[in-house]
Each structure stands twice: as C-alpha cells, then as structure tokens.
Short mmCIF file of C-alpha atoms in Angstrom, two decimals:
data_model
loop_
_atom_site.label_atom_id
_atom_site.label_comp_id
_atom_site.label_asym_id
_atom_site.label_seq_id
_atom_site.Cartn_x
_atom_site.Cartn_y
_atom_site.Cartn_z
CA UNK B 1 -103.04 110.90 -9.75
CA UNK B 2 -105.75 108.97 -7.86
CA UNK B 3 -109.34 110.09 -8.28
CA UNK B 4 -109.55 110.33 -4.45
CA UNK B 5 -106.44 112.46 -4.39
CA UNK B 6 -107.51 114.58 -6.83
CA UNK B 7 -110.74 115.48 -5.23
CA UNK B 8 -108.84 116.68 -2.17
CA UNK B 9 -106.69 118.94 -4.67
CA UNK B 10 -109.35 120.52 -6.14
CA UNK B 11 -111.47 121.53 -3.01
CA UNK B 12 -108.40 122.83 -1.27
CA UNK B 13 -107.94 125.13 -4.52
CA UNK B 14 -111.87 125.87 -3.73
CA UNK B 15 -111.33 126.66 -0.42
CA UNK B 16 -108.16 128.56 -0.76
CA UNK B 17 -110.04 130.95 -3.28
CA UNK B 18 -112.38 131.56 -0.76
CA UNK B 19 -110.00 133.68 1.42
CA UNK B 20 -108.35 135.14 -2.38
CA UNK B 21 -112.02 136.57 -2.84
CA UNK B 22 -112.49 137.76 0.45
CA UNK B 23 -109.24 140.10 -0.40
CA UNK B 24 -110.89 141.80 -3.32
CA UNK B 25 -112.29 145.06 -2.90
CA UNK B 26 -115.60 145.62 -5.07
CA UNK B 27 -114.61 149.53 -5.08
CA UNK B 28 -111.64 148.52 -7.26
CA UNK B 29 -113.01 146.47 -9.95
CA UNK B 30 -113.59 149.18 -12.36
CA UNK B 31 -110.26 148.98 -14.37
CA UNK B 32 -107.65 151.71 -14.47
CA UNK B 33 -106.69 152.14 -17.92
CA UNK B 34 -103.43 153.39 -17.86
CA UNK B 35 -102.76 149.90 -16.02
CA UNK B 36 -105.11 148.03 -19.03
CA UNK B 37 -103.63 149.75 -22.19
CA UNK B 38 -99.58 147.97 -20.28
CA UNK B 39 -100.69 144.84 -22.06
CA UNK B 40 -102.78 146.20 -25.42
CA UNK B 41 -99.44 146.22 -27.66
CA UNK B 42 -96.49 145.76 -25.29
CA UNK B 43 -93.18 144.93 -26.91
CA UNK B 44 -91.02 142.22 -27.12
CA UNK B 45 -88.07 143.75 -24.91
CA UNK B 46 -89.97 144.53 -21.95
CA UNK B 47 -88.59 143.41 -18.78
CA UNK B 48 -92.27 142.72 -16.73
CA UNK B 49 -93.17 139.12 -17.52
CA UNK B 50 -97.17 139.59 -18.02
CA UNK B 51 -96.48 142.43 -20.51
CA UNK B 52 -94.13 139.61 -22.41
CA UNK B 53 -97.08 137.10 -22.30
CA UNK B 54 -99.62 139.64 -23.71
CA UNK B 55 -96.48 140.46 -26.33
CA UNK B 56 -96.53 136.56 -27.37
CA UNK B 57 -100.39 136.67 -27.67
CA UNK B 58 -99.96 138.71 -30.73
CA UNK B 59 -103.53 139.70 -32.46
CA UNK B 60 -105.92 137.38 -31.17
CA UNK B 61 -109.00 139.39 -33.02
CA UNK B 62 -111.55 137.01 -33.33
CA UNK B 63 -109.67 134.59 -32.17
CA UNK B 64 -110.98 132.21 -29.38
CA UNK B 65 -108.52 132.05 -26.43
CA UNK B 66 -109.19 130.06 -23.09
CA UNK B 67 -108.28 132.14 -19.80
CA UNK B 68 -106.54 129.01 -18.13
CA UNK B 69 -107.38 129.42 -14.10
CA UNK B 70 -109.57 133.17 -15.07
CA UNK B 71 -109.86 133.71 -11.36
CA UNK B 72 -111.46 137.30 -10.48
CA UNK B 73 -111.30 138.42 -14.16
CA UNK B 74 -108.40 140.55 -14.72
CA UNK B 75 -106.78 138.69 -17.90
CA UNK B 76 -110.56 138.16 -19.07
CA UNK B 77 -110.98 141.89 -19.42
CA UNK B 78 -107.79 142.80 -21.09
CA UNK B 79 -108.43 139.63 -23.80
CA UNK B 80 -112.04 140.97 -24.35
CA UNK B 81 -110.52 144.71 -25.21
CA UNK B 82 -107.59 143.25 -27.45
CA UNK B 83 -110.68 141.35 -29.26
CA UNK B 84 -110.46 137.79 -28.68
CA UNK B 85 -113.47 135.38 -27.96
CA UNK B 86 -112.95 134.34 -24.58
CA UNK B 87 -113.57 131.47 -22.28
CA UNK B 88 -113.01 132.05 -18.99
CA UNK B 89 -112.87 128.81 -16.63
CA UNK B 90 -111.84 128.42 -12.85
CA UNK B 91 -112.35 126.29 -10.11
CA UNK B 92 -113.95 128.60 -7.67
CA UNK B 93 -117.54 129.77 -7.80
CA UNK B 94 -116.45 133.01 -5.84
CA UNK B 95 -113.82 133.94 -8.09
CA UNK B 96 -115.99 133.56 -11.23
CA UNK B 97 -118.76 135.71 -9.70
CA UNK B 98 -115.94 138.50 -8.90
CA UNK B 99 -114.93 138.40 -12.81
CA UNK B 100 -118.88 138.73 -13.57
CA UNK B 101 -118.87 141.57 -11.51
CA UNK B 102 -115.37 142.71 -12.84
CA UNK B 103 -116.74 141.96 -16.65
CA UNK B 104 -119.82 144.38 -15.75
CA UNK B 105 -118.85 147.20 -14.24
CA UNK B 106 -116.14 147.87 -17.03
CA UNK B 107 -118.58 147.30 -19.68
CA UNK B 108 -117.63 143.96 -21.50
CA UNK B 109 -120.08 142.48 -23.22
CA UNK B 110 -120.52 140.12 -26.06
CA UNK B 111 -117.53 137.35 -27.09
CA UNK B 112 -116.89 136.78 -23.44
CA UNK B 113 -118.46 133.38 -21.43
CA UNK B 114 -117.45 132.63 -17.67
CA UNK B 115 -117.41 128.66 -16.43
CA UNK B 116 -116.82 127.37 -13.12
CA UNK B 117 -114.70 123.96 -14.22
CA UNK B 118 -111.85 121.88 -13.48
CA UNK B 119 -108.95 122.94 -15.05
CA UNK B 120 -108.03 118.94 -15.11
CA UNK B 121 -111.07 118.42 -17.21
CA UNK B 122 -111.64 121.49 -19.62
CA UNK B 123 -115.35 121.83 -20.29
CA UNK B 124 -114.40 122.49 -24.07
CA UNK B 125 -114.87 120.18 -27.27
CA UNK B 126 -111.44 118.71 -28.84
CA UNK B 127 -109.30 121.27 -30.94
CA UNK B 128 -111.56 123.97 -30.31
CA UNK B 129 -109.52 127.07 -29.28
CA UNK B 130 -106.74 129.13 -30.51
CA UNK B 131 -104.98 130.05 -27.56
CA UNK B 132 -104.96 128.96 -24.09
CA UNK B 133 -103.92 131.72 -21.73
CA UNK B 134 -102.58 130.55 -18.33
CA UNK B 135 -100.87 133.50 -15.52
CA UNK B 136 -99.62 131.05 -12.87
CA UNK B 137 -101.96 128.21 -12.78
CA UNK B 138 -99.86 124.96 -13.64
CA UNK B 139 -98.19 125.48 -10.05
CA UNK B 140 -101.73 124.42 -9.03
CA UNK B 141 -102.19 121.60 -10.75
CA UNK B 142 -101.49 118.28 -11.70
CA UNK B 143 -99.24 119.09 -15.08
CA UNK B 144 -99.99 115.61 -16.22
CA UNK B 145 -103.28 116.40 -16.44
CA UNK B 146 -103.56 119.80 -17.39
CA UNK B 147 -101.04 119.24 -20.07
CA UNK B 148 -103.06 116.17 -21.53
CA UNK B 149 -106.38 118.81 -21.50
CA UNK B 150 -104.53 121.49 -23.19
CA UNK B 151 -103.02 119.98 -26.01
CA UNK B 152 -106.91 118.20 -26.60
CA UNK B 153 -108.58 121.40 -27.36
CA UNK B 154 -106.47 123.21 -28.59
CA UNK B 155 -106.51 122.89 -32.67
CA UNK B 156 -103.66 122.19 -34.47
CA UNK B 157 -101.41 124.85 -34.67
CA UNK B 158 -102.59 126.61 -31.54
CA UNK B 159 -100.84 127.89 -28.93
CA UNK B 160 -100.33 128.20 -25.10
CA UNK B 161 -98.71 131.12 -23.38
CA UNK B 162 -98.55 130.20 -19.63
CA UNK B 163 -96.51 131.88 -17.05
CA UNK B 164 -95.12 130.62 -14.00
CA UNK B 165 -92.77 130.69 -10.90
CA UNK B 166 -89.88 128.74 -10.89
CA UNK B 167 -87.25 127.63 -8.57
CA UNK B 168 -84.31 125.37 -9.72
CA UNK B 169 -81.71 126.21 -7.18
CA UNK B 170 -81.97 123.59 -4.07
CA UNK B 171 -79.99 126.36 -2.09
CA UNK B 172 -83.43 129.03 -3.42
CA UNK B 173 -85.56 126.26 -2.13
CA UNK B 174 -83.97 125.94 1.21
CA UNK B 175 -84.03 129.36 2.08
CA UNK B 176 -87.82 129.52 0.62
CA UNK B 177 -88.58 127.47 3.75
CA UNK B 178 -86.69 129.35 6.16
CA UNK B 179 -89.35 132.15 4.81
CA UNK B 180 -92.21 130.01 4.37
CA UNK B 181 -95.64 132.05 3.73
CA UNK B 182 -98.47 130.08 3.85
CA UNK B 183 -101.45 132.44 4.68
CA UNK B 184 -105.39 131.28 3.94
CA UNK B 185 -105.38 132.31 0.22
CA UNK B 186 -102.43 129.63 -0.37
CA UNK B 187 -103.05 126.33 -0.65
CA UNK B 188 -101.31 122.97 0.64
CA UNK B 189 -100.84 121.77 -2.72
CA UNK B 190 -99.15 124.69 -4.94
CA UNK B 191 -95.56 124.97 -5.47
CA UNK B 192 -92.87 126.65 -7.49
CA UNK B 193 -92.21 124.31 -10.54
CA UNK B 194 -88.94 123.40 -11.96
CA UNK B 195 -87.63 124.20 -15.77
CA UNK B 196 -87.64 120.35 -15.97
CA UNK B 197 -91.16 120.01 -15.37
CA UNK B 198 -92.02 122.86 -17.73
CA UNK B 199 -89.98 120.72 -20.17
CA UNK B 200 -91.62 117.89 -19.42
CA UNK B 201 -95.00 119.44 -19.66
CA UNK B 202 -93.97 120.59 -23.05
CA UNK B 203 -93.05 117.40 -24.54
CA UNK B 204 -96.49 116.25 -26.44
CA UNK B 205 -95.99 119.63 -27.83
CA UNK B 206 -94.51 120.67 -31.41
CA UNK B 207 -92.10 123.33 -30.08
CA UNK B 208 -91.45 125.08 -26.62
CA UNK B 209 -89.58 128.47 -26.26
CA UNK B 210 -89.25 130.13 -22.63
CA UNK B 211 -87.72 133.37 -20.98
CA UNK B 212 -87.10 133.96 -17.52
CA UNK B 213 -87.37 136.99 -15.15
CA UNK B 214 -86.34 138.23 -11.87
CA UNK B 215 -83.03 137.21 -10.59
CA UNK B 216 -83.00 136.69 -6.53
CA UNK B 217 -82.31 140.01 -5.74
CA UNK B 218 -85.54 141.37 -7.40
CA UNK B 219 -87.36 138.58 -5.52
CA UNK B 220 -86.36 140.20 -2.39
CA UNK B 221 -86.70 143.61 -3.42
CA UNK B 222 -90.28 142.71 -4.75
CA UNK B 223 -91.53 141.58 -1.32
CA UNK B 224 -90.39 144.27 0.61
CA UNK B 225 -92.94 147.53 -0.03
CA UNK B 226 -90.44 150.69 0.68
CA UNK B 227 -87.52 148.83 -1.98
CA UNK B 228 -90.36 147.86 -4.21
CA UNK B 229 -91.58 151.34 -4.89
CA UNK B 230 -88.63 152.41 -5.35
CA UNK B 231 -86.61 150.23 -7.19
CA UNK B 232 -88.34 147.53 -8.65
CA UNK B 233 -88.58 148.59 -12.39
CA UNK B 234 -84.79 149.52 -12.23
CA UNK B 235 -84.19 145.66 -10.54
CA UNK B 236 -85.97 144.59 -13.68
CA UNK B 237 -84.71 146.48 -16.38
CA UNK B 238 -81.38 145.26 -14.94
CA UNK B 239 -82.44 141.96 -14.35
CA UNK B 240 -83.21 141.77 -18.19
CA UNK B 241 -80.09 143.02 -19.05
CA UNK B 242 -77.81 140.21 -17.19
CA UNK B 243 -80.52 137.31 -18.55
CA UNK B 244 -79.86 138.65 -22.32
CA UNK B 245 -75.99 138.44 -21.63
CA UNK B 246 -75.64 135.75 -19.32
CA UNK B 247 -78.29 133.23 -20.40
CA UNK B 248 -76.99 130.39 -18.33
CA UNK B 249 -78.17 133.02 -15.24
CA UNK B 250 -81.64 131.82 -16.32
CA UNK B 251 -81.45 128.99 -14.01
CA UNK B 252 -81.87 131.40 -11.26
CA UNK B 253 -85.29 133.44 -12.28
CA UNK B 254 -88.20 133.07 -10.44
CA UNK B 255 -90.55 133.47 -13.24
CA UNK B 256 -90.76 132.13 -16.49
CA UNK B 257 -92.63 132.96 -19.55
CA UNK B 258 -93.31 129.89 -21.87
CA UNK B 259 -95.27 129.35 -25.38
CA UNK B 260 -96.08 125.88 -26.36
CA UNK B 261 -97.14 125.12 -30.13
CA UNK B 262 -99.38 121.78 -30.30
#
C-alpha cells in the first residue's frame, strides 16, 4: 500500500474512533466482575469466541503480551488481572485516554503501559513480546503490513491469538449489502476478511490453527435484541455443536478464532 493511501486509512480509523468514544459511558467503566472472571480460566469447549481466545492465552504470568488495536481498555484490564505485562497500543488518542480512565478506576496499576501508535508500525523493539493479543483489528488494517509487524516483535516461539469476522460465502456477502450498516463509529475501510486471507496472513508463520463460530442463524439472532436475550447462548451452544460434527460448516461462521506460532 502507498504511503499516501495509507495515511488516509489511518485517519479514517482516527476519526471513526471518535464517534466509538463518544458511545462510552464513563459511569460504566468500573468493571463488573462476574463479566471479568468469563475470561480468567475459561475452557477449551466454550462456545463464545472471546472466552476461546482468553482459553488459548493460557498463563501469561509475567509474560509480556501486546493488546493489538487496545481501544477503550477492556482486554487491557482482563490481561493485567490474569498477570501479564501489557502493552496496550491503538490508533486513537480518545480511545487510549478511555482505557486510562478504564485502567484507573478499576485499580490497575503497575505492568501495564498505554501507546497511541500505528498498528502498521508497532512502536516495539524486534522479538520483544510473548504474545500479541488482537479482538477484531486485522479487518482494519492492511494484513500485509500488520502481519510483517507482528511476526518482527514477536520472539521466537511467540504467539498471536487474534480474532476476527469472516465471511466466505458470496451469497453472505450479497445479502450483507442488502443490510448494509455503516453508522459514524464504522469506517470506509474495514471489512469482513476471508479464511484465505487469514491463511495468507499466516504464511510467514510456523503453524496456524483456527475455529469458527456463529453459523448465519446466530448472526441474525445476535442483531436482533428481544431473540438475543433470549436465545443467543442456546444459538451458540448449538452452533458449536454442528461446527464439531460438521467441520466443513466452518465455511459459513462469521467469526473466527486463530493462533499463529512465529
């Protein structure tokens, strides 16, 4: 990607986090720990695709991990309590003072440090982190580029645990348009990503495992509030039923988890 082009990516992403800020109510930054202590020790069978990421993270005590796209804090808090050294980093100045504020008023101190950066140019030293961390960020970036900056600092034998929407289906696409949502916290240049260009983005890397999640009938379920309440964890449980016996039904979820080794 052109340097010129990539300018205009990045301050659309700064712009569009503008409006994802302006969402967040201060009143709810103190964390609710029934909702934390989901992703302390979750295990390997559960069907909710952020409580499989935290499962791959394993013990990262001590560790240093790299909250890939950090936004208003949320993953920085839970790493901090499950004891890793972490590096926050994300485009937008707004965001990063809302995971301050989020770091602060639930007490986190110490192994933690916030960084308004590119996530196309890490502000980190070569092979210098353990784990890089990433809750749907590639879909904002250029994966050339991000997948060049991961692989440099991590160190050998590290890992990244990124997860991400997917759509392979050109007929899912299609009727994606037909139900287009493009409100002020989205910006012009994210999009759902394809297994092939997760498998492409894996391929300077020693070994790539994924899972997927959330067959289309969750998806719609999921977006409408009254069927989401009420049936959204039995949509899932089910959901991760069919993927286990019908893996070739993977090319259908919306969301996959994936863990890199460099």
């Amino acid at each position: 990607m052109s340097s010129p082009m990539l300018r205009k990516w990045e301050r659309a992403e700064v712009e569009r986090s503008v409006a994802e800020a302006s969402h967040i109510d201060p009143v709810g930054l103190l964390a609710d720990e029934t909702e934390v202590r989901r992703y302390l020790d979750p295990p390997a069978g559960t069907c909710y695709p952020l409580e499989y990421a935290y499962h791959l993270l394993g013990d990262v005590r001590g560790k240093i991990v790299l909250d890939y796209g950090c936004g208003d804090g949320l993953n920085t808090l839970v790493l901090a309590r499950r004891g890793a050294t972490v590096k926050g980093l994300d485009i937008s100045p707004d965001l990063i003072g809302i995971a301050r504020q989020r770091l602060a008023v639930n007490d986190i101190r110490g192994d933690v440090e916030l960084m308004v950066g590119s996530a196309h140019n890490l502000p980190l030293s070569d092979d210098s982190v353990d784990v890089v961390f990433g809750i749907a960020i590639l879909h904002h970036l250029d994966l050339a580029l991000s997948a060049r900056e991961v692989r440099r600092v991590l160190r050998s034998g590290g890992r990244a645990i990124l997860q991400e929407p997917v759509r392979n289906s050109k007929a899912l696409k299609m009727l994606r348009r037909f139900i287009p949502y493009r409100g002020q916290d989205v910006s012009p240049f994210e999009r759902p990503l394809t297994d092939q260009e997760l498998a492409d983005y894996a391929s300077g890397f020693s070994s790539y495992r994924s899972r997927g999640f959330i067959l289309p009938t969750t998806s719609v379920v999921s977006i409408l509030p009254r069927l989401r309440e009420r049936f959204l964890h039995s949509c899932l449980r089910w959901d991760a039923k069919v993927l286990r016996k019908f893996p070739a039904l993977n090319y259908y979820a919306a969301v996959r988890v994936v863990e890199l080794v460099k």
